[in-house]
Amino acid sequence: MTRRVYNFSAGPAVLPEEVLQQAAAEMLDWHGSGMSVMEMSHRGKEFISIYEAAERDLRELLAVPSNYRILFMQGGGIGENAIVPLNLIGRKPQPAVVDFVHTGSWSGKSIKEAKKYCKVNVAASSEEVKFKAIPPRDSWKLSKDAAYVHICTNETIDGVEFQYTPDVAVDTGNAPLVADMSSHILSRPVDVSKYGVIFAGAQKNIGPAGVTLVLVRDDLLGHALPICPSAFDWKLVADNNSMYNTPPTYGIYIAGLVFQWLKKQGGVAAMERRNVEKATLLYDYLDSTDFYSNNIAKESRSRMNVPFFLGDESLNDTFLAEAKARGLLQLKGHKSVGGMRASIYNAMPMEGVQALIDFLKEFEKKYG
Ligand SMILES: *Cc1c(COP(=O)(O)O)cnc(C)c1O
């Protein structure tokens, strides 16, 4: 008998059950091909049709303008931390300057990697306040001639999220805005035209690990440094419709099923309404009691990743064990932050959040 839990993992993370069922049903014989998608040539008409549908659906879901290319790559978010500078700093005299806004663990990793390739200007940082809030836009010290400005729009580990798209063009001589959206892409509508590049590893809010989405504006293609690996040169990848090398075919297929599922749910605007509802319910409960706390500034709280602490941390192990016994899994916080974290991505149903809150209440009653 199949047993499904509520999986609050930050990633790889929960997927829509309908998608998993469809993938299971199509495992041995995809649409009468007599093959699993895993066994198909990436150049055959079957896989090309899967690829084209995935690209088309994603373009529709995020209203991606026609002057942007959608790339399905490998290397993950961490790979893009190198791939982005390798593709963008060549537009400027070397050594180029790149501006970063340091809002938590993931932007921190991006900064560290970029230092291998360019001069890094940390235009703003919330490190002094332990990454509990996004630094206000009017405090950023951007460079006049930055090659690009990098932000992480949802800090998965720290639980802070940009609730707006910052304007950086005026201060930087029109530098493109680059965003790591790995852990909240497709959770809310986004004005793609305000970004030069958006990238996202798939394993948080899209599908299986191994696929990395890159949305890149046309004019930013074709500037890769000579040392950039060919497989990571966005122009080569774009010119070959993500098939310069063999793409992660099965992951693209699952991502495509998730895109179809999102369309059936009403698209990203509908997902946003649900995500707001789920996050509000959870934060409101955490705020209503001293037994638990979330100490992120309200205007910067992530709708996707909700870190929280028990007032009495000696109860942490008991909490995790009792949660697990109830089928509520992966609630342990990241080791750098401690405490607990509930990741409530698109595929986490309201019932899962409700079950978590019911458990939080009962646990408090028992031990509070
Ligand atoms: C998970 C995550 C990454 C890392 O992705 P990998 O696929 O492990 O390289 C990068 N950025 C953010 C915001 C993430 O949440």
Short mmCIF file of C-alpha atoms and ligand atoms in Angstrom, two decimals:
data_model
loop_
_atom_site.label_atom_id
_atom_site.label_comp_id
_atom_site.label_asym_id
_atom_site.label_seq_id
_atom_site.Cartn_x
_atom_site.Cartn_y
_atom_site.Cartn_z
CA MET A 1 0.00 0.00 0.00
CA THR A 2 1.26 3.46 -0.85
CA ARG A 3 1.86 5.76 2.08
CA ARG A 4 2.40 9.47 1.40
CA VAL A 5 3.71 11.87 4.01
CA TYR A 6 3.68 15.65 4.17
CA ASN A 7 7.23 16.46 3.12
CA PHE A 8 8.44 19.89 4.26
CA SER A 9 11.92 19.45 2.79
CA ALA A 10 13.64 22.53 1.35
CA GLY A 11 14.77 20.51 -1.67
CA PRO A 12 14.60 18.11 -3.35
CA ALA A 13 11.04 18.71 -2.35
CA VAL A 14 7.43 17.65 -2.63
CA LEU A 15 5.95 17.19 -6.12
CA PRO A 16 2.27 17.22 -7.09
CA GLU A 17 0.84 13.75 -6.61
CA GLU A 18 -0.97 13.92 -9.96
CA VAL A 19 2.36 14.49 -11.69
CA LEU A 20 3.95 11.50 -9.98
CA GLN A 21 0.96 9.34 -10.89
CA GLN A 22 1.07 10.39 -14.52
CA ALA A 23 4.82 9.75 -14.68
CA ALA A 24 4.26 6.31 -13.15
CA ALA A 25 1.52 5.49 -15.64
CA GLU A 26 3.73 6.58 -18.55
CA MET A 27 6.92 4.98 -17.25
CA LEU A 28 7.12 1.94 -19.50
CA ASP A 29 5.36 3.25 -22.57
CA TRP A 30 5.16 6.99 -23.20
CA HIS A 31 2.16 7.74 -25.45
CA GLY A 32 2.42 4.51 -27.43
CA SER A 33 6.14 4.95 -28.16
CA GLY A 34 6.91 1.65 -26.41
CA MET A 35 9.62 3.46 -24.46
CA SER A 36 10.18 5.30 -21.25
CA VAL A 37 11.04 8.99 -21.70
CA MET A 38 14.38 8.10 -20.07
CA GLU A 39 15.21 5.82 -22.99
CA MET A 40 14.41 8.25 -25.81
CA SER A 41 16.85 10.06 -28.04
CA HIS A 42 16.85 13.72 -27.17
CA ARG A 43 16.76 14.39 -30.92
CA GLY A 44 13.79 12.13 -31.67
CA LYS A 45 10.38 13.60 -32.47
CA GLU A 46 8.85 12.25 -29.24
CA PHE A 47 11.28 13.99 -26.95
CA ILE A 48 11.33 17.15 -29.07
CA SER A 49 7.56 17.35 -28.62
CA ILE A 50 7.98 17.00 -24.82
CA TYR A 51 10.67 19.67 -24.82
CA GLU A 52 8.70 22.11 -26.95
CA ALA A 53 5.58 21.73 -24.83
CA ALA A 54 7.59 22.33 -21.63
CA GLU A 55 9.15 25.46 -23.08
CA ARG A 56 5.84 26.76 -24.41
CA ASP A 57 4.02 26.14 -21.13
CA LEU A 58 6.72 27.81 -19.07
CA ARG A 59 6.72 30.81 -21.41
CA GLU A 60 2.98 31.09 -20.97
CA LEU A 61 3.04 30.61 -17.17
CA LEU A 62 5.63 33.33 -16.58
CA ALA A 63 4.57 35.49 -19.56
CA VAL A 64 8.18 35.38 -20.76
CA PRO A 65 8.62 38.08 -23.43
CA SER A 66 9.69 36.98 -26.92
CA ASN A 67 13.12 38.63 -26.58
CA TYR A 68 14.02 36.18 -23.80
CA ARG A 69 15.38 32.70 -24.34
CA ILE A 70 14.47 29.81 -22.05
CA LEU A 71 17.34 27.38 -21.46
CA PHE A 72 17.14 24.00 -19.74
CA MET A 73 20.63 23.42 -18.44
CA GLN A 74 22.59 21.38 -15.91
CA GLY A 75 24.85 22.49 -13.09
CA GLY A 76 22.24 23.71 -10.61
CA GLY A 77 21.99 27.05 -8.89
CA ILE A 78 25.55 26.63 -7.65
CA GLY A 79 26.76 26.01 -11.19
CA GLU A 80 25.09 29.24 -12.30
CA ASN A 81 27.09 31.13 -9.67
CA ALA A 82 30.07 30.61 -12.00
CA ILE A 83 28.16 30.39 -15.29
CA VAL A 84 26.60 33.84 -14.83
CA PRO A 85 29.89 35.77 -14.49
CA LEU A 86 31.49 33.66 -17.23
CA ASN A 87 28.69 34.79 -19.58
CA LEU A 88 28.18 38.38 -18.47
CA ILE A 89 31.41 40.06 -17.41
CA GLY A 90 32.84 39.93 -20.95
CA ARG A 91 30.55 42.85 -21.81
CA LYS A 92 32.79 45.13 -19.73
CA PRO A 93 36.52 45.91 -19.67
CA GLN A 94 38.35 43.55 -17.28
CA PRO A 95 38.49 43.34 -14.37
CA ALA A 96 34.74 43.88 -14.33
CA VAL A 97 32.79 44.86 -11.23
CA VAL A 98 29.67 42.96 -10.19
CA ASP A 99 27.26 44.21 -7.54
CA PHE A 100 25.71 41.83 -5.05
CA VAL A 101 23.06 42.25 -2.41
CA HIS A 102 23.95 39.91 0.44
CA THR A 103 20.73 38.67 2.01
CA GLY A 104 21.67 35.22 3.30
CA SER A 105 23.40 31.91 2.67
CA TRP A 106 22.71 31.61 -1.04
CA SER A 107 23.71 35.12 -2.06
CA GLY A 108 26.76 34.55 0.15
CA LYS A 109 27.72 31.51 -1.92
CA SER A 110 27.18 33.46 -5.14
CA ILE A 111 29.52 36.20 -3.89
CA LYS A 112 32.22 33.71 -2.98
CA GLU A 113 32.12 32.03 -6.38
CA ALA A 114 32.01 35.28 -8.37
CA LYS A 115 35.23 36.44 -6.67
CA LYS A 116 37.07 33.89 -8.80
CA TYR A 117 36.10 35.82 -11.92
CA CYS A 118 35.48 39.46 -11.14
CA LYS A 119 35.64 42.27 -8.63
CA VAL A 120 32.76 41.96 -6.23
CA ASN A 121 31.03 44.97 -4.73
CA VAL A 122 28.68 44.06 -1.91
CA ALA A 123 26.23 46.90 -2.49
CA ALA A 124 24.18 46.05 0.59
CA SER A 125 24.19 43.38 3.25
CA SER A 126 21.90 42.30 6.04
CA GLU A 127 24.65 40.28 7.69
CA GLU A 128 24.76 42.59 10.76
CA VAL A 129 21.10 41.84 11.40
CA LYS A 130 21.73 38.11 10.86
CA PHE A 131 19.84 38.19 7.54
CA LYS A 132 16.52 38.87 9.20
CA ALA A 133 15.40 41.45 6.61
CA ILE A 134 16.09 42.49 3.01
CA PRO A 135 18.21 45.68 3.09
CA PRO A 136 16.01 48.58 1.93
CA ARG A 137 16.65 49.56 -1.68
CA ASP A 138 17.60 53.15 -0.79
CA SER A 139 20.53 51.84 1.31
CA TRP A 140 22.20 49.99 -1.60
CA LYS A 141 25.54 51.37 -2.81
CA LEU A 142 25.55 50.24 -6.41
CA SER A 143 28.52 50.71 -8.78
CA LYS A 144 28.19 53.16 -11.64
CA ASP A 145 29.48 50.68 -14.19
CA ALA A 146 28.50 47.27 -12.84
CA ALA A 147 28.52 44.33 -15.27
CA TYR A 148 25.34 43.17 -13.54
CA VAL A 149 23.57 43.23 -10.18
CA HIS A 150 22.93 39.88 -8.50
CA ILE A 151 20.16 39.23 -6.01
CA CYS A 152 18.73 36.05 -4.52
CA THR A 153 14.99 36.73 -4.50
CA ASN A 154 14.21 33.98 -1.98
CA GLU A 155 16.79 32.92 0.55
CA THR A 156 15.83 29.30 1.14
CA ILE A 157 17.88 28.83 4.31
CA ASP A 158 17.25 32.17 6.03
CA GLY A 159 13.60 32.50 5.03
CA VAL A 160 13.66 36.00 3.54
CA GLU A 161 12.05 36.91 0.23
CA PHE A 162 11.97 40.00 -1.98
CA GLN A 163 8.37 41.17 -2.19
CA TYR A 164 9.16 43.53 -5.08
CA THR A 165 11.54 43.82 -8.02
CA PRO A 166 14.24 46.39 -7.30
CA ASP A 167 15.06 48.94 -9.97
CA VAL A 168 18.83 49.08 -10.48
CA ALA A 169 19.21 50.46 -14.01
CA VAL A 170 19.54 54.17 -13.21
CA ASP A 171 22.36 53.82 -10.66
CA THR A 172 24.42 51.30 -12.59
CA GLY A 173 24.42 52.50 -16.20
CA ASN A 174 21.70 50.03 -17.14
CA ALA A 175 23.30 46.97 -15.59
CA PRO A 176 21.11 43.90 -15.98
CA LEU A 177 19.50 42.53 -12.86
CA VAL A 178 20.30 38.83 -12.29
CA ALA A 179 18.14 36.83 -9.92
CA ASP A 180 18.58 33.44 -8.32
CA MET A 181 14.94 32.36 -8.04
CA SER A 182 15.70 28.70 -7.29
CA SER A 183 13.32 28.37 -4.37
CA HIS A 184 10.34 30.50 -5.38
CA ILE A 185 10.12 30.56 -9.17
CA LEU A 186 6.53 29.93 -10.30
CA SER A 187 5.20 30.65 -6.80
CA ARG A 188 4.03 34.13 -7.85
CA PRO A 189 3.82 36.22 -11.01
CA VAL A 190 7.07 37.98 -11.93
CA ASP A 191 7.74 40.74 -14.45
CA VAL A 192 10.48 38.97 -16.40
CA SER A 193 11.21 42.12 -18.43
CA LYS A 194 12.70 43.75 -15.32
CA TYR A 195 15.47 41.13 -15.21
CA GLY A 196 18.37 40.42 -17.54
CA VAL A 197 18.75 36.86 -16.29
CA ILE A 198 16.68 34.62 -14.04
CA PHE A 199 17.98 31.23 -13.03
CA ALA A 200 16.58 28.44 -10.88
CA GLY A 201 17.53 24.91 -9.97
CA ALA A 202 14.43 22.77 -10.45
CA GLN A 203 14.44 20.71 -7.28
CA LYS A 204 12.68 23.22 -5.03
CA ASN A 205 9.56 24.42 -6.78
CA ILE A 206 9.60 22.78 -10.21
CA GLY A 207 10.62 19.16 -10.36
CA PRO A 208 13.54 16.80 -9.97
CA ALA A 209 17.14 17.78 -9.29
CA GLY A 210 19.30 17.95 -12.40
CA VAL A 211 17.48 20.61 -14.42
CA THR A 212 18.45 24.26 -14.18
CA LEU A 213 16.23 26.86 -15.80
CA VAL A 214 17.81 29.97 -17.25
CA LEU A 215 15.78 32.84 -18.70
CA VAL A 216 18.08 35.25 -20.49
CA ARG A 217 17.47 38.39 -22.50
CA ASP A 218 18.68 38.16 -26.12
CA ASP A 219 21.22 40.97 -25.96
CA LEU A 220 23.05 39.25 -23.08
CA LEU A 221 23.91 36.24 -25.24
CA GLY A 222 27.20 36.00 -27.07
CA HIS A 223 29.53 37.60 -24.51
CA ALA A 224 30.95 34.48 -22.84
CA LEU A 225 34.60 34.63 -21.84
CA PRO A 226 36.90 32.39 -23.93
CA ILE A 227 37.47 30.19 -20.85
CA CYS A 228 33.73 29.55 -20.40
CA PRO A 229 33.01 25.83 -20.91
CA SER A 230 31.09 25.44 -24.19
CA ALA A 231 28.28 23.52 -22.48
CA PHE A 232 27.74 26.57 -20.24
CA ASP A 233 27.93 29.26 -22.94
CA TRP A 234 24.34 30.51 -23.00
CA LYS A 235 24.56 31.48 -26.68
CA LEU A 236 25.66 28.01 -27.75
CA VAL A 237 22.98 26.48 -25.54
CA ALA A 238 20.33 28.86 -26.93
CA ASP A 239 21.38 28.34 -30.57
CA ASN A 240 21.00 24.60 -30.02
CA ASN A 241 17.66 24.78 -28.18
CA SER A 242 19.28 23.45 -25.00
CA MET A 243 20.67 20.46 -26.92
CA TYR A 244 24.28 21.52 -27.40
CA ASN A 245 24.96 18.63 -25.07
CA THR A 246 22.45 15.99 -23.98
CA PRO A 247 19.96 17.77 -21.76
CA PRO A 248 18.52 16.21 -18.58
CA THR A 249 15.69 14.66 -20.56
CA TYR A 250 13.70 12.94 -17.83
CA GLY A 251 13.90 15.97 -15.56
CA ILE A 252 12.64 18.19 -18.38
CA TYR A 253 9.72 15.80 -18.91
CA ILE A 254 8.76 15.93 -15.22
CA ALA A 255 9.16 19.72 -15.18
CA GLY A 256 6.85 19.82 -18.21
CA LEU A 257 4.23 17.79 -16.33
CA VAL A 258 4.52 20.23 -13.42
CA PHE A 259 3.97 23.14 -15.84
CA GLN A 260 0.80 21.44 -17.14
CA TRP A 261 -0.34 20.89 -13.55
CA LEU A 262 0.27 24.58 -12.76
CA LYS A 263 -1.81 25.61 -15.77
CA LYS A 264 -4.63 23.38 -14.54
CA GLN A 265 -4.42 25.03 -11.10
CA GLY A 266 -5.01 28.40 -12.74
CA GLY A 267 -1.41 29.50 -13.33
CA VAL A 268 0.99 31.42 -11.13
CA ALA A 269 -1.53 34.08 -10.04
CA ALA A 270 -3.70 31.32 -8.58
CA MET A 271 -0.63 29.70 -7.02
CA GLU A 272 0.29 33.03 -5.44
CA ARG A 273 -3.15 33.35 -3.84
CA ARG A 274 -2.82 29.87 -2.38
CA ASN A 275 0.76 30.43 -1.28
CA VAL A 276 -0.22 33.64 0.51
CA GLU A 277 -3.05 31.80 2.21
CA LYS A 278 -0.81 28.92 3.34
CA ALA A 279 2.02 31.19 4.54
CA THR A 280 -0.35 33.58 6.35
CA LEU A 281 -1.99 30.72 8.20
CA LEU A 282 1.37 29.39 9.39
CA TYR A 283 2.98 32.74 10.29
CA ASP A 284 -0.18 33.90 12.06
CA TYR A 285 -0.12 30.81 14.22
CA LEU A 286 3.60 31.14 15.00
CA ASP A 287 3.05 34.81 15.93
CA SER A 288 0.10 33.97 18.18
CA THR A 289 2.12 32.04 20.77
CA ASP A 290 5.37 32.43 22.69
CA PHE A 291 5.95 28.70 22.49
CA TYR A 292 7.20 29.20 18.87
CA SER A 293 8.83 32.13 17.10
CA ASN A 294 9.86 33.35 13.67
CA ASN A 295 12.11 36.38 13.92
CA ILE A 296 12.19 37.55 10.29
CA ALA A 297 11.00 41.11 9.59
CA LYS A 298 7.38 40.80 8.52
CA GLU A 299 7.82 42.55 5.17
CA SER A 300 10.68 40.19 4.22
CA ARG A 301 9.17 36.89 5.28
CA SER A 302 9.39 34.09 2.71
CA ARG A 303 6.16 32.49 1.58
CA MET A 304 8.06 29.34 0.67
CA ASN A 305 10.49 28.66 3.50
CA VAL A 306 9.35 29.30 7.05
CA PRO A 307 12.08 28.95 9.69
CA PHE A 308 10.90 28.86 13.28
CA PHE A 309 12.18 28.09 16.75
CA LEU A 310 10.77 26.41 19.80
CA GLY A 311 11.01 28.64 22.88
CA ASP A 312 12.52 25.65 24.68
CA GLU A 313 15.13 24.22 22.32
CA SER A 314 15.70 21.19 24.53
CA LEU A 315 12.41 19.94 23.04
CA ASN A 316 13.75 19.99 19.45
CA ASP A 317 14.44 16.25 19.16
CA THR A 318 11.11 15.32 20.74
CA PHE A 319 9.37 17.74 18.37
CA LEU A 320 10.96 16.20 15.29
CA ALA A 321 10.28 12.64 16.46
CA GLU A 322 6.61 13.31 17.22
CA ALA A 323 6.19 15.21 13.94
CA LYS A 324 7.66 12.30 12.05
CA ALA A 325 5.34 9.85 13.79
CA ARG A 326 2.48 12.00 12.45
CA GLY A 327 3.80 11.87 8.88
CA LEU A 328 5.19 15.42 8.99
CA LEU A 329 8.73 15.10 7.66
CA GLN A 330 11.90 17.15 7.09
CA LEU A 331 11.09 19.92 9.55
CA LYS A 332 14.61 20.27 10.90
CA GLY A 333 16.11 23.69 10.19
CA HIS A 334 19.30 24.14 8.20
CA LYS A 335 22.34 23.60 10.43
CA SER A 336 23.56 27.17 9.88
CA VAL A 337 20.32 28.60 11.30
CA GLY A 338 19.17 25.87 13.66
CA GLY A 339 15.62 25.38 14.90
CA MET A 340 12.96 24.22 12.46
CA ARG A 341 12.00 25.06 8.91
CA ALA A 342 8.83 24.25 7.00
CA SER A 343 9.15 24.57 3.24
CA ILE A 344 5.70 25.01 1.76
CA TYR A 345 6.23 25.08 -1.98
CA ASN A 346 3.52 25.08 -4.67
CA ALA A 347 3.02 21.33 -4.36
CA MET A 348 2.40 21.41 -0.59
CA PRO A 349 -1.37 21.35 -0.24
CA MET A 350 -3.26 23.48 2.26
CA GLU A 351 -4.11 20.24 4.10
CA GLY A 352 -0.39 19.75 4.77
CA VAL A 353 -0.04 23.20 6.31
CA GLN A 354 -3.19 22.62 8.32
CA ALA A 355 -1.85 19.28 9.56
CA LEU A 356 1.37 21.01 10.61
CA ILE A 357 -0.50 23.70 12.52
CA ASP A 358 -2.70 21.08 14.24
CA PHE A 359 0.47 19.33 15.33
CA LEU A 360 2.10 22.59 16.52
CA LYS A 361 -0.96 23.26 18.67
CA GLU A 362 -1.06 19.80 20.18
CA PHE A 363 2.66 19.79 20.87
CA GLU A 364 2.35 23.10 22.65
CA LYS A 365 -0.56 21.82 24.71
CA LYS A 366 1.44 18.77 25.73
CA TYR A 367 4.73 20.47 26.57
CA GLY A 368 3.88 24.16 26.98
C1 LIG B 1 19.04 25.12 -3.45
C2 LIG B 1 19.49 26.44 -3.90
C3 LIG B 1 20.63 26.60 -4.71
C4 LIG B 1 21.56 25.45 -5.04
O1 LIG B 1 21.11 24.65 -6.02
P1 LIG B 1 21.99 23.40 -6.50
O2 LIG B 1 21.06 22.77 -7.45
O3 LIG B 1 22.31 22.56 -5.30
O4 LIG B 1 23.21 23.91 -7.16
C5 LIG B 1 20.96 27.87 -5.15
N1 LIG B 1 20.23 28.93 -4.81
C6 LIG B 1 19.13 28.83 -4.04
C7 LIG B 1 18.35 30.05 -3.71
C8 LIG B 1 18.72 27.59 -3.57
O5 LIG B 1 17.63 27.48 -2.80
#
